Short mmCIF file of C-alpha atoms in Angstrom, two decimals:
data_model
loop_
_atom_site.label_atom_id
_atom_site.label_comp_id
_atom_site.label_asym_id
_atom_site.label_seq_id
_atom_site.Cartn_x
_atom_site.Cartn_y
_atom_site.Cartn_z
CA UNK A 1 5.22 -4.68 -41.87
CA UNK A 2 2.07 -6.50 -40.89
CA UNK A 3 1.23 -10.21 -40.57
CA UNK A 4 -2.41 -11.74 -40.42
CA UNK A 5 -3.49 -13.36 -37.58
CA UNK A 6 -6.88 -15.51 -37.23
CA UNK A 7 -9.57 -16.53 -34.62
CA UNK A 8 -12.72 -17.40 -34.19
CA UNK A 9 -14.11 -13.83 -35.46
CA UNK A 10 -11.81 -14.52 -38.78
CA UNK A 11 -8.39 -12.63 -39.75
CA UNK A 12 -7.11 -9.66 -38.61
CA UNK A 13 -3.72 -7.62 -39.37
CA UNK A 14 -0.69 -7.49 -36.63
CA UNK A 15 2.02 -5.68 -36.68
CA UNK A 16 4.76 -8.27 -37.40
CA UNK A 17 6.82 -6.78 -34.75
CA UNK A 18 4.78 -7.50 -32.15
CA UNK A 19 4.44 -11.24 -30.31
CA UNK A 20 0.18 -10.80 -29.72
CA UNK A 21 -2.36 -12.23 -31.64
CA UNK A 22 -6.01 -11.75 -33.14
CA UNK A 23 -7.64 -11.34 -29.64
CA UNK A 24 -4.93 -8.83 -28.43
CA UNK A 25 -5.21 -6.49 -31.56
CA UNK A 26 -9.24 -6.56 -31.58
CA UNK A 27 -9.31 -5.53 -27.94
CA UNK A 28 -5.91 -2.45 -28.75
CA UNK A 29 -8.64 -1.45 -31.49
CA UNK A 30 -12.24 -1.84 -29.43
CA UNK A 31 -10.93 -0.25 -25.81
CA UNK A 32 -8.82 2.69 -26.69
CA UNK A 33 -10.26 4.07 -22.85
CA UNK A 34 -7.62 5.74 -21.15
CA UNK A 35 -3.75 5.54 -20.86
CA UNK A 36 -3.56 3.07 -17.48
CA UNK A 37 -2.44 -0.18 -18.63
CA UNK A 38 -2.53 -3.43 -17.43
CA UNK A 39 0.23 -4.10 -14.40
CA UNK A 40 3.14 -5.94 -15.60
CA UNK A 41 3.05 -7.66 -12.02
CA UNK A 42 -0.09 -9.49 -13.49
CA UNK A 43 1.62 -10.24 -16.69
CA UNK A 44 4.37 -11.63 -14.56
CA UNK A 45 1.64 -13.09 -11.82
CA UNK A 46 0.38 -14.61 -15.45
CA UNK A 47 3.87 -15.80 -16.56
CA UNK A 48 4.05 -17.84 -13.29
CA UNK A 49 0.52 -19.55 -13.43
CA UNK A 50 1.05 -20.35 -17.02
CA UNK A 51 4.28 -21.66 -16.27
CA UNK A 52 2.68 -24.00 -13.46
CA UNK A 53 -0.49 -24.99 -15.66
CA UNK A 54 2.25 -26.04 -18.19
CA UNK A 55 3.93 -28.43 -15.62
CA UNK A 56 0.93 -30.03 -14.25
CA UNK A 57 -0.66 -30.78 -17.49
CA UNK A 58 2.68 -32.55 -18.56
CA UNK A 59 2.41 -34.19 -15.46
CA UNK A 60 -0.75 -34.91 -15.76
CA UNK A 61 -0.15 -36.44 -19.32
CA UNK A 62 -2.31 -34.01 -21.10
CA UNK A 63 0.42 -32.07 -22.65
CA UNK A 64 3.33 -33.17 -23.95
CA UNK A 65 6.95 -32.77 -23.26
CA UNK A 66 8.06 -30.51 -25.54
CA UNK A 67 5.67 -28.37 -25.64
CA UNK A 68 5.33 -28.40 -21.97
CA UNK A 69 9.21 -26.93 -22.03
CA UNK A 70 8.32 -24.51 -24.60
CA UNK A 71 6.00 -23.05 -22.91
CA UNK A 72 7.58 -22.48 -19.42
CA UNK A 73 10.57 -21.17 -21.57
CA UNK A 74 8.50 -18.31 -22.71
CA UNK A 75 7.45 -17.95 -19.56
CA UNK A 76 10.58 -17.22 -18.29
CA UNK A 77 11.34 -14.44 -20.94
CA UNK A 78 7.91 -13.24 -19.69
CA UNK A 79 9.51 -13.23 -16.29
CA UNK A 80 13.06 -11.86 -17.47
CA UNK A 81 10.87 -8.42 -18.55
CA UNK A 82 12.68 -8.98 -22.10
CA UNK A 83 8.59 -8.89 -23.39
CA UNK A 84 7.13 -6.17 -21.64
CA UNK A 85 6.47 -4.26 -24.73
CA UNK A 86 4.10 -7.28 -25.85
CA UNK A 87 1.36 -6.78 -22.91
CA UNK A 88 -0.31 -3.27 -24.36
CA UNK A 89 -3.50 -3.81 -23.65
CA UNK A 90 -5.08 -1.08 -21.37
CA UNK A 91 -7.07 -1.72 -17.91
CA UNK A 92 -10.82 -0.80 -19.10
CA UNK A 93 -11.63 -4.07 -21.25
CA UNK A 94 -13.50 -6.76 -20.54
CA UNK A 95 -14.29 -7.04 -16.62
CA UNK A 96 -13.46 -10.93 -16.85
CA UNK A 97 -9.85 -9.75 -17.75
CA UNK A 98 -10.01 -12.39 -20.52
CA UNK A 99 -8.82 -9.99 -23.14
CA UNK A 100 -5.06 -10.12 -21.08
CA UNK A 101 -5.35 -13.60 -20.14
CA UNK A 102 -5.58 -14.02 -24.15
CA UNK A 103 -2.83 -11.61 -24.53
CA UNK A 104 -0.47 -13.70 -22.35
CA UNK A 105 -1.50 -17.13 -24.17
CA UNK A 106 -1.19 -15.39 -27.39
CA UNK A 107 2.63 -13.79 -26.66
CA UNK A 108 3.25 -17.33 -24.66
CA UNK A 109 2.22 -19.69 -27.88
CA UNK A 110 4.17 -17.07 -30.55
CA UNK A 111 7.54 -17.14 -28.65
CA UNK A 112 6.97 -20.65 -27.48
CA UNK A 113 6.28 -21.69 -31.13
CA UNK A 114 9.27 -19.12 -31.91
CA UNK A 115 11.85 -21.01 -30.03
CA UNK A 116 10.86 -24.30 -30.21
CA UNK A 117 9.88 -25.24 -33.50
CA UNK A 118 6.69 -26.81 -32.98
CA UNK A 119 3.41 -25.03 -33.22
CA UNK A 120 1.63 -24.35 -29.84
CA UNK A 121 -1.76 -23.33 -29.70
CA UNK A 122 -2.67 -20.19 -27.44
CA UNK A 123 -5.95 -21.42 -26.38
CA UNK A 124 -5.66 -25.50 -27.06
CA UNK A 125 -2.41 -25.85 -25.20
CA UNK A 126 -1.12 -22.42 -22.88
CA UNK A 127 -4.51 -22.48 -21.64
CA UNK A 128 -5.29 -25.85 -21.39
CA UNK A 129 -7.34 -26.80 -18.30
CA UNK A 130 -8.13 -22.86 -17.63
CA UNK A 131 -10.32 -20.34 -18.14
CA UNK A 132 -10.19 -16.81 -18.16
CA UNK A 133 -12.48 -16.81 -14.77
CA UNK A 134 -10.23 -19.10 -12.92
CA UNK A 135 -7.00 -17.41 -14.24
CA UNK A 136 -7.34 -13.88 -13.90
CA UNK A 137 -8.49 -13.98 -10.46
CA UNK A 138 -5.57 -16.31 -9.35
CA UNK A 139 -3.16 -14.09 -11.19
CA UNK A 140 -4.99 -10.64 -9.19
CA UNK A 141 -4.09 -12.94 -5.77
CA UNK A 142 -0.64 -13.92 -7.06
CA UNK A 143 0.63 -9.84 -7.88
CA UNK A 144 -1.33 -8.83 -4.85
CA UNK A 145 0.25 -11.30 -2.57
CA UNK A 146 4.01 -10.44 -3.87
CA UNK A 147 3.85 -6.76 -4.33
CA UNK A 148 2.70 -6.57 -0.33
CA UNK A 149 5.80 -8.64 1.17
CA UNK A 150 8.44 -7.92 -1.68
CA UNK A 151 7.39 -3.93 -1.49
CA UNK A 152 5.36 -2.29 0.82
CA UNK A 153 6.26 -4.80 3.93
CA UNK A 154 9.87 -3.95 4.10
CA UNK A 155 9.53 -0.75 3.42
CA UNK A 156 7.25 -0.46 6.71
CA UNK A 157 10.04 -2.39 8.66
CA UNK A 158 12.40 0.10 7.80
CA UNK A 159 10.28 3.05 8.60
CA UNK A 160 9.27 1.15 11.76
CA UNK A 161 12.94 1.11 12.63
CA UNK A 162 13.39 4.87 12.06
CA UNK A 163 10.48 6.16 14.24
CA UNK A 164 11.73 3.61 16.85
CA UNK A 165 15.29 5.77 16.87
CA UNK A 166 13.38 9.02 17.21
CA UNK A 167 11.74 7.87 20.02
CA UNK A 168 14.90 6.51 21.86
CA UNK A 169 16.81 9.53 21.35
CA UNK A 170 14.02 12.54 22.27
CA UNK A 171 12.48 10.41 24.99
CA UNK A 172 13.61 12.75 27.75
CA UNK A 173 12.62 16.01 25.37
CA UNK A 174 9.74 17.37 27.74
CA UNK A 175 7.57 19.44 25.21
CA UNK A 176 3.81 20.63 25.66
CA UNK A 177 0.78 18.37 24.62
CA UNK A 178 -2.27 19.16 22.43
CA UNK A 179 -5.39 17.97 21.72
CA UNK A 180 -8.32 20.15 19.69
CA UNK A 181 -5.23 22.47 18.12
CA UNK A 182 -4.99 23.40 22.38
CA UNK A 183 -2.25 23.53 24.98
CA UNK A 184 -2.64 20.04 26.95
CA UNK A 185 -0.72 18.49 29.33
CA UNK A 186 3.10 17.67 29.06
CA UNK A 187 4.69 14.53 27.31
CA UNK A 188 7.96 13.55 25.63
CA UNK A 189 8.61 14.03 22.17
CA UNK A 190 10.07 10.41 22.10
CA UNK A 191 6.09 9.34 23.73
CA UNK A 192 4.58 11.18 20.97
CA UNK A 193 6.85 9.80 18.43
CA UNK A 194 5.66 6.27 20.44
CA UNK A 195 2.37 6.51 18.86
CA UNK A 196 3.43 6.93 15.36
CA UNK A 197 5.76 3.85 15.99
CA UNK A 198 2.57 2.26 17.33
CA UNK A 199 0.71 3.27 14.20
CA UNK A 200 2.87 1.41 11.49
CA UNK A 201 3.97 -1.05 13.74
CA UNK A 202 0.15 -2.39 13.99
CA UNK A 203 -0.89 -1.33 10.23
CA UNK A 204 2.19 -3.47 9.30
CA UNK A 205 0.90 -6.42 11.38
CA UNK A 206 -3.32 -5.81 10.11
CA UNK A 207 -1.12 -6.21 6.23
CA UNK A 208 0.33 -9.42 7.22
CA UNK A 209 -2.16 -11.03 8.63
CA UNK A 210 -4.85 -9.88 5.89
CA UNK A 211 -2.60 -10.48 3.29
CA UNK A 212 -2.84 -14.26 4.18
CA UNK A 213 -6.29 -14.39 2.45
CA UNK A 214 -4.99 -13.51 -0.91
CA UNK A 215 -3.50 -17.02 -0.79
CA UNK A 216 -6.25 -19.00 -1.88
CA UNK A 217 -6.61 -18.93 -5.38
CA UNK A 218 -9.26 -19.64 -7.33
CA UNK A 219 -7.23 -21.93 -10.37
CA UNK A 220 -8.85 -25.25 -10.97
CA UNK A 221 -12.75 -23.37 -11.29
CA UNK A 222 -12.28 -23.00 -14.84
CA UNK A 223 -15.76 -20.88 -15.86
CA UNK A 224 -18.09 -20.97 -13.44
CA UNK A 225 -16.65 -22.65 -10.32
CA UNK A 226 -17.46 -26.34 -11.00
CA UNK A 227 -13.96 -27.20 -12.45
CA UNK A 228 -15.05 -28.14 -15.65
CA UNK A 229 -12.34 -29.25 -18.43
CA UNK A 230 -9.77 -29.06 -15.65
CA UNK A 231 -8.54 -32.48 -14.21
CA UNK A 232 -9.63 -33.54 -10.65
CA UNK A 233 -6.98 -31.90 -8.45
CA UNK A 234 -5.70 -29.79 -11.17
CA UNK A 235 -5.68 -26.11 -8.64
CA UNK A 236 -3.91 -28.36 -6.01
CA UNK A 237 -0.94 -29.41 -8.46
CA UNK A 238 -0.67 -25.93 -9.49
CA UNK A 239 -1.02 -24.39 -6.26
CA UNK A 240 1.91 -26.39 -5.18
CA UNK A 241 3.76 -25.51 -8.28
CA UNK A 242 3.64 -22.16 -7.42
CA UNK A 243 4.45 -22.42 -4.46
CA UNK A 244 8.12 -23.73 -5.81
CA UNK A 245 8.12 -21.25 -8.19
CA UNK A 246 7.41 -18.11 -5.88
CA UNK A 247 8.14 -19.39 -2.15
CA UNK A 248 4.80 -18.26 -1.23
CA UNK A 249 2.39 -20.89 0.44
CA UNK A 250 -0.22 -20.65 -2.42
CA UNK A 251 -3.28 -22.97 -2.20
CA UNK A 252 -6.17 -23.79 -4.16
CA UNK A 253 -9.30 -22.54 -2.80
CA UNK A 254 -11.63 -24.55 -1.85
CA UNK A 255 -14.39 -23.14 -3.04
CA UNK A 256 -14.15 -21.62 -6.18
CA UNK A 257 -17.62 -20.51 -6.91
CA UNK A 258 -16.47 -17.93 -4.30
CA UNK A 259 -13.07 -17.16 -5.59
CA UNK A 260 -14.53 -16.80 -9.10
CA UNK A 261 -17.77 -14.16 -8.12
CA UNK A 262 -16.18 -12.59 -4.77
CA UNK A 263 -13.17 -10.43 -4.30
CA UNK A 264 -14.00 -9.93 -0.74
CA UNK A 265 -10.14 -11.29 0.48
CA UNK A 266 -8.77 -7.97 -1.86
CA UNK A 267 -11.10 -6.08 -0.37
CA UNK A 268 -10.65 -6.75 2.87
CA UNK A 269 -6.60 -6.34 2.58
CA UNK A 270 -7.16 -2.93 1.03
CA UNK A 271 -9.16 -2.13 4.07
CA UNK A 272 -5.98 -2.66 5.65
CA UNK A 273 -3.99 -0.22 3.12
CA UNK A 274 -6.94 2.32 3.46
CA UNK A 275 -5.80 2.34 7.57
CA UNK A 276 -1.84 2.24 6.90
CA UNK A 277 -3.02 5.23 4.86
CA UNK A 278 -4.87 7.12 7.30
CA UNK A 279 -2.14 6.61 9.88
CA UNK A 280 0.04 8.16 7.63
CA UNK A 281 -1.71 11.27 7.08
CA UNK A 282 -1.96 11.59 10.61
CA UNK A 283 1.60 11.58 11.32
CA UNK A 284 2.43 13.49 7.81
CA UNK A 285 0.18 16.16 9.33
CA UNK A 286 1.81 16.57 12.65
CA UNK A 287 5.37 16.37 11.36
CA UNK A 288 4.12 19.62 9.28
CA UNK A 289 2.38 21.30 12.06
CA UNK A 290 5.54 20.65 14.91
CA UNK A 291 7.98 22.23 11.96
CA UNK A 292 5.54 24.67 11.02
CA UNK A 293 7.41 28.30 11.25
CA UNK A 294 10.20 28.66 11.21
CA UNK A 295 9.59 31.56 13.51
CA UNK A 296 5.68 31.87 13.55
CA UNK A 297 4.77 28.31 13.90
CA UNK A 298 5.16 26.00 16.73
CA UNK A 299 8.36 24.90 15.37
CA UNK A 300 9.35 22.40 17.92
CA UNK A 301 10.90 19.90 15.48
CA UNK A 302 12.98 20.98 12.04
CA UNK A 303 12.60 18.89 9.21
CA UNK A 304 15.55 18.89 5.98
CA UNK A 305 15.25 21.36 3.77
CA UNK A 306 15.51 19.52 0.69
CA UNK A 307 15.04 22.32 -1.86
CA UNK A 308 13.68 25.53 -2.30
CA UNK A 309 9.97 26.00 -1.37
CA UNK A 310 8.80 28.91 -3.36
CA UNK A 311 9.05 30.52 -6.48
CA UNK A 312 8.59 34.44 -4.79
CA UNK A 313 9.43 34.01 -1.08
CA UNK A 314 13.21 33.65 -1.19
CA UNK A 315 14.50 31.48 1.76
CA UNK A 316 11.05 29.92 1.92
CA UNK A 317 11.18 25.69 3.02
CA UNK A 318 7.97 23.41 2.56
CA UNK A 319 7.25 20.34 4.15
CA UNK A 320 6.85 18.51 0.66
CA UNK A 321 7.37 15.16 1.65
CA UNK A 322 4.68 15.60 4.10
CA UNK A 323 2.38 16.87 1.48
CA UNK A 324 3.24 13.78 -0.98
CA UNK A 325 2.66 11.68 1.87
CA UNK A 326 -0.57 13.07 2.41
CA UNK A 327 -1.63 12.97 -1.26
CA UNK A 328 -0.51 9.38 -1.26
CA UNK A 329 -2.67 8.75 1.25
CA UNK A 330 -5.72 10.50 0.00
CA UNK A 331 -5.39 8.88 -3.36
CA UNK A 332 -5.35 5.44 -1.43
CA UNK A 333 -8.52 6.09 0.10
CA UNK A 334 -9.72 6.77 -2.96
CA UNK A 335 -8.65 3.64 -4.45
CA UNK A 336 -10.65 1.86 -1.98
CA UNK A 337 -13.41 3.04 -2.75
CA UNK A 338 -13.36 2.12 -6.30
CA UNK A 339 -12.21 -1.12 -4.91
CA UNK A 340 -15.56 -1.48 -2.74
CA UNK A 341 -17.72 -0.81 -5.14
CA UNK A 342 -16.26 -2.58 -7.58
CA UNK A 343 -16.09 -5.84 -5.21
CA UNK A 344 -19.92 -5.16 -4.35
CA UNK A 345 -20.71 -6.12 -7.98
CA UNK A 346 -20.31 -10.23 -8.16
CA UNK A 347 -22.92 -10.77 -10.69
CA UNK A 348 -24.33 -14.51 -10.27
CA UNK A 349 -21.10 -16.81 -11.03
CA UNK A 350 -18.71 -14.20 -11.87
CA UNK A 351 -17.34 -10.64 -10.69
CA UNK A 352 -16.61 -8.86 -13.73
CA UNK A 353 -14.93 -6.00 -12.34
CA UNK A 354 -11.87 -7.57 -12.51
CA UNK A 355 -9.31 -5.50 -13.99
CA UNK A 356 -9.82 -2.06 -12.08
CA UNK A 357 -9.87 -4.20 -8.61
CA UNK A 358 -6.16 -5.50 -8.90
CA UNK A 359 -5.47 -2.07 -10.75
CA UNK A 360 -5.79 0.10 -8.12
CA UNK A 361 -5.27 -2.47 -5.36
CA UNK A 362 -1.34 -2.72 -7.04
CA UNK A 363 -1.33 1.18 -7.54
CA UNK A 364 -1.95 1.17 -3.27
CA UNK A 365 0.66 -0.74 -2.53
CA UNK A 366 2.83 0.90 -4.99
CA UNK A 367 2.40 4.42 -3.75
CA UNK A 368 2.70 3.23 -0.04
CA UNK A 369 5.73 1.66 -0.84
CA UNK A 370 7.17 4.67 -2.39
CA UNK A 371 5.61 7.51 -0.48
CA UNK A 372 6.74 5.52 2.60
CA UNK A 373 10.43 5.28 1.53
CA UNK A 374 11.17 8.88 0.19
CA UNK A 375 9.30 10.17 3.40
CA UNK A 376 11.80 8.29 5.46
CA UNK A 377 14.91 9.36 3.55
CA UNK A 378 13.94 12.82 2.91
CA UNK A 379 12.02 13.93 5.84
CA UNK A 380 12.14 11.29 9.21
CA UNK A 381 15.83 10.32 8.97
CA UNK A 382 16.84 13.73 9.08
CA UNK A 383 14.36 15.06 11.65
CA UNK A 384 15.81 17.42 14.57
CA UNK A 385 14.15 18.27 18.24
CA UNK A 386 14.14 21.95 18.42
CA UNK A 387 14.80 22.52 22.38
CA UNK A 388 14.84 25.90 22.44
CA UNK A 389 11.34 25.89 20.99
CA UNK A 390 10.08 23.44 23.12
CA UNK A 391 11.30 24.34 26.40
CA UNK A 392 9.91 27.87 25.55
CA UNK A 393 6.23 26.90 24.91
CA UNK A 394 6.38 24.31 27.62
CA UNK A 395 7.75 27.63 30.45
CA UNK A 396 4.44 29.74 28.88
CA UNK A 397 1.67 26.91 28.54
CA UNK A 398 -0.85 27.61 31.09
CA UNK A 399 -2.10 23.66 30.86
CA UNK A 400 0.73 22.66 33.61
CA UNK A 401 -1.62 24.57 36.14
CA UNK A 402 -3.19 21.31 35.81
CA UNK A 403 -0.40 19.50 38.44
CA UNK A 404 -2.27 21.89 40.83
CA UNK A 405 -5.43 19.81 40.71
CA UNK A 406 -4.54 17.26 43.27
CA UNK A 407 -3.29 19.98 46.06
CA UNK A 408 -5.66 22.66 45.86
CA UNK A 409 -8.41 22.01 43.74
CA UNK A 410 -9.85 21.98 39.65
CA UNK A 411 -11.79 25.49 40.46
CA UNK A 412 -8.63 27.11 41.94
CA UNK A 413 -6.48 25.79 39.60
CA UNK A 414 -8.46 27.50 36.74
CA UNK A 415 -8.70 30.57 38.65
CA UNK A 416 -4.88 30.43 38.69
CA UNK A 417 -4.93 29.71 35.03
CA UNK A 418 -7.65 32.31 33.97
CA UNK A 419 -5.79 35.15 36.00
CA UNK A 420 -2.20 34.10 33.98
CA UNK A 421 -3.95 34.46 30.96
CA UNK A 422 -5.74 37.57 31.02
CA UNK A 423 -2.61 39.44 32.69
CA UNK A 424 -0.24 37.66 30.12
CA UNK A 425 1.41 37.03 33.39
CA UNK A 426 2.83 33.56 34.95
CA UNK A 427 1.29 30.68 36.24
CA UNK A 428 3.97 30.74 39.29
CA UNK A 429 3.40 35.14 39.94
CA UNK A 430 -0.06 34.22 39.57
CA UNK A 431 -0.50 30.59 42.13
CA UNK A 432 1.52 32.67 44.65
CA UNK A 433 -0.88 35.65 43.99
CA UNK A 434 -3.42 33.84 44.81
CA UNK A 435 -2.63 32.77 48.06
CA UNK A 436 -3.46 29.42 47.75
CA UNK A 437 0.24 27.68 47.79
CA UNK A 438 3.90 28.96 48.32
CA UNK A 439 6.09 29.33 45.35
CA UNK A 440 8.17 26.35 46.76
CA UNK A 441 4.86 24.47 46.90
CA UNK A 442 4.76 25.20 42.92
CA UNK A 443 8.28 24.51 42.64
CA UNK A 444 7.31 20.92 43.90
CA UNK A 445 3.99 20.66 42.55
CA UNK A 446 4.85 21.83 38.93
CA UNK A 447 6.99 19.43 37.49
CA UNK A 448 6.93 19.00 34.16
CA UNK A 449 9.04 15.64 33.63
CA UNK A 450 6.92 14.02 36.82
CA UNK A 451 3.38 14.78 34.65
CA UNK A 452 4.95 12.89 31.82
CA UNK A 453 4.73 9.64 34.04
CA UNK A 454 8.20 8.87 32.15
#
């Protein structure tokens, strides 16, 4: 069954199933691009803001009671998820993101209307004192700002936690070093699990701090910035309605020709995903080189094997959470540069790139969040020191020659080195060859744990 629905471009059938109106259904028919969808943590970001508007306006004596309570009633189905099926419209539409502010109005007034009795106007009363320019972005700061400490935040504390255990418990592992794929010196395996620790421990910090700049929100600019239609000090009412209604410490921004044509602050903060990201391909990568092998590889570290790795090599165990991990991270970076480019292009007043900004920005966080957790459960938790590996490579490296430097010299010490190598022979046999220490002076000399600096 279909009903008709009306606006300004005249009637237009709905299916009478669905909560949307005229302005949803022309943009389902002109911007079939794609299958991505809006976020429902914008709808929900939306459900909030609407919810707040609603208040103030009361408050403000512009709306009245009733439908005041109608409203924020369907906003709290909004919030329940009960309506999710009633936000279809897809993320390539109109760069403003009016087309879903509409959509939310539109569901809000039809259940609101629904419920209460009394007929509430999508545009004249659930977006009273708003605009789609002031809205949107406010909702975009709202998800943002949520999905980072409700999501990818804890999920960095917990992984933080892990990698802090690993280091405590193979601090005393003495294993060889590498840099450019080479032998190096000596560390721990609890010192190179340090850095990694390091790693999220600061990228966790950059998020928090960043993320503080999604706070401002640009409600109250109505089209263009100037506040127009809006009452004086309608953002600051909302802002501190929200505030209530999330526990976050939203404010209005105070200047919203900025918050309407720049999306610098989500820009920036993805700058901060885009380096969680590359930290995490970093230490993705050396998880899978340390457990590469089993018995060809350097295999200093085992990882779970979670299921079988190949559909020919029987026995066969990939890192895959490494490689998901990886891919997370590469599609991240990727994100941000969509996100860039699309925050380069604040036309005059308004930034109509809009949609595909908080898009991707919440598809970030998202896989972080994710990618994060099931490499912690599935890989780090269960991640073993292999001593017999690494006490192995550590006996043959010919980098420990390097102890040697401060007795007898950098030229004899390579000497040493270069005569090991080419005779596949020891570094001891060949510093006691050489004549320029005693083996006890190696014994002393050549300490392993002591280079370290533990």
């Amino acid at each position: 069954m279909e009903r008709i629905e009306k606006d300004t471009f005249g009637e237009i059938s709905v299916d009478a199933s669905k909560f949307w109106g005229a302005q949803t259904e022309r943009s389902l028919r002109n911007f079939k691009i794609g299958t991505d969808k809006m976020p429902l943590e914008v709808i929900d970001a939306f459900a909030f803001l609407k919810k707040a508007c609603a208040t103030v306006n009361v408050s403000m004596g512009k709306l009245s009671e009733a439908k005041g309570v109608a409203i924020k009633r369907a906003c709290d189905e909004i919030l329940s998820g009960k309506l999710d099926e009633h936000f279809p419209l897809v993320v390539y539409q109109t760069g403003s993101g009016t087309q879903t502010n509409m959509n939310v109005n539109e569901v809000v007034a039809h259940v609101a209307s629904e419920r209460s009795g009394e007929m509430i106007h999508p545009n004249d009363d659930v977006n009273m004192s708003q605009s789609s320019n002031d809205t949107f972005p406010a909702a975009m700061h709202i998800a943002a700002y949520q999905k980072l400490q409700q999501e990818l935040l804890p999920e960095l504390d917990k992984f933080e936690r892990v990698l802090k255990e690993k280091k405590e418990a193979f601090m005393e592992i003495v294993k060889i070093g590498r840099t450019h794929l080479q032998d190096a010196t000596p560390l721990t395996l609890g010192q190179e699990i340090s850095g990694y620790e390091a790693m999220v421990s600061r990228a966790k910090r950059f998020i928090e701090e960043s993320g503080k700049e999604l706070l401002p929100l640009a409600i109250g600019g109505t089209a263009v910035g100037t506040g127009v239609n809006a009452p004086d000090g309608f953002g600051d009412e909302v802002a501190r309605e929200l505030v209530k209604l999330t526990g976050s410490s939203f404010v209005s921004d105070k200047n919203k020709f900025f918050a309407l044509s720049s999306h610098s602050p989500l820009n920036f903060v993805h700058g901060a995903l885009r380096s969680l990201a590359a930290d995490l391909m970093k230490i993705a990568n050396d998880i899978r080189f340390l457990a590469s092998g089993p018995r060809s590889g350097i295999g200093e570290i085992s990882i779970p094997a979670n299921e079988p790795g190949s559909s020919i090599m029987p026995g066969k165990v990939n890192p895959t959470q490494c490689e998901a991990l990886t891919m997370v991270a590469a599609q991240v970076m990727g994100n941000d540069t969509t996100i860039e480019v699309a925050s380069s292009q604040g036309h005059l007043e308004l930034n109509v790139y809009k949609p595909v900004i908080i898009f991707n920005f919440l598809q970030s966080v998202k896989l972080l969040s994710e990618g994060v957790r099931s490499f912690r459960m599935h890989t780090l938790d269960g991640l073993q020191a292999n001593e017999q590996a690494i006490q192995e490579k550590l006996e043959n490296s010919l980098m420990l020659v390097t102890a040697l430097n401060p007795h007898i010299g950098y030229e004899k010490a390579a000497q040493i080195a270069k005569a090991a190598h080419e005779k596949g022979t020891t570094l001891r046999a060949e510093a006691v060859n050489s004549g320029f220490l005693t083996a006890d002076e190696f014994d002393e000399w050549v300490d392993p744990l002591k280079m370290t600096n533990l």
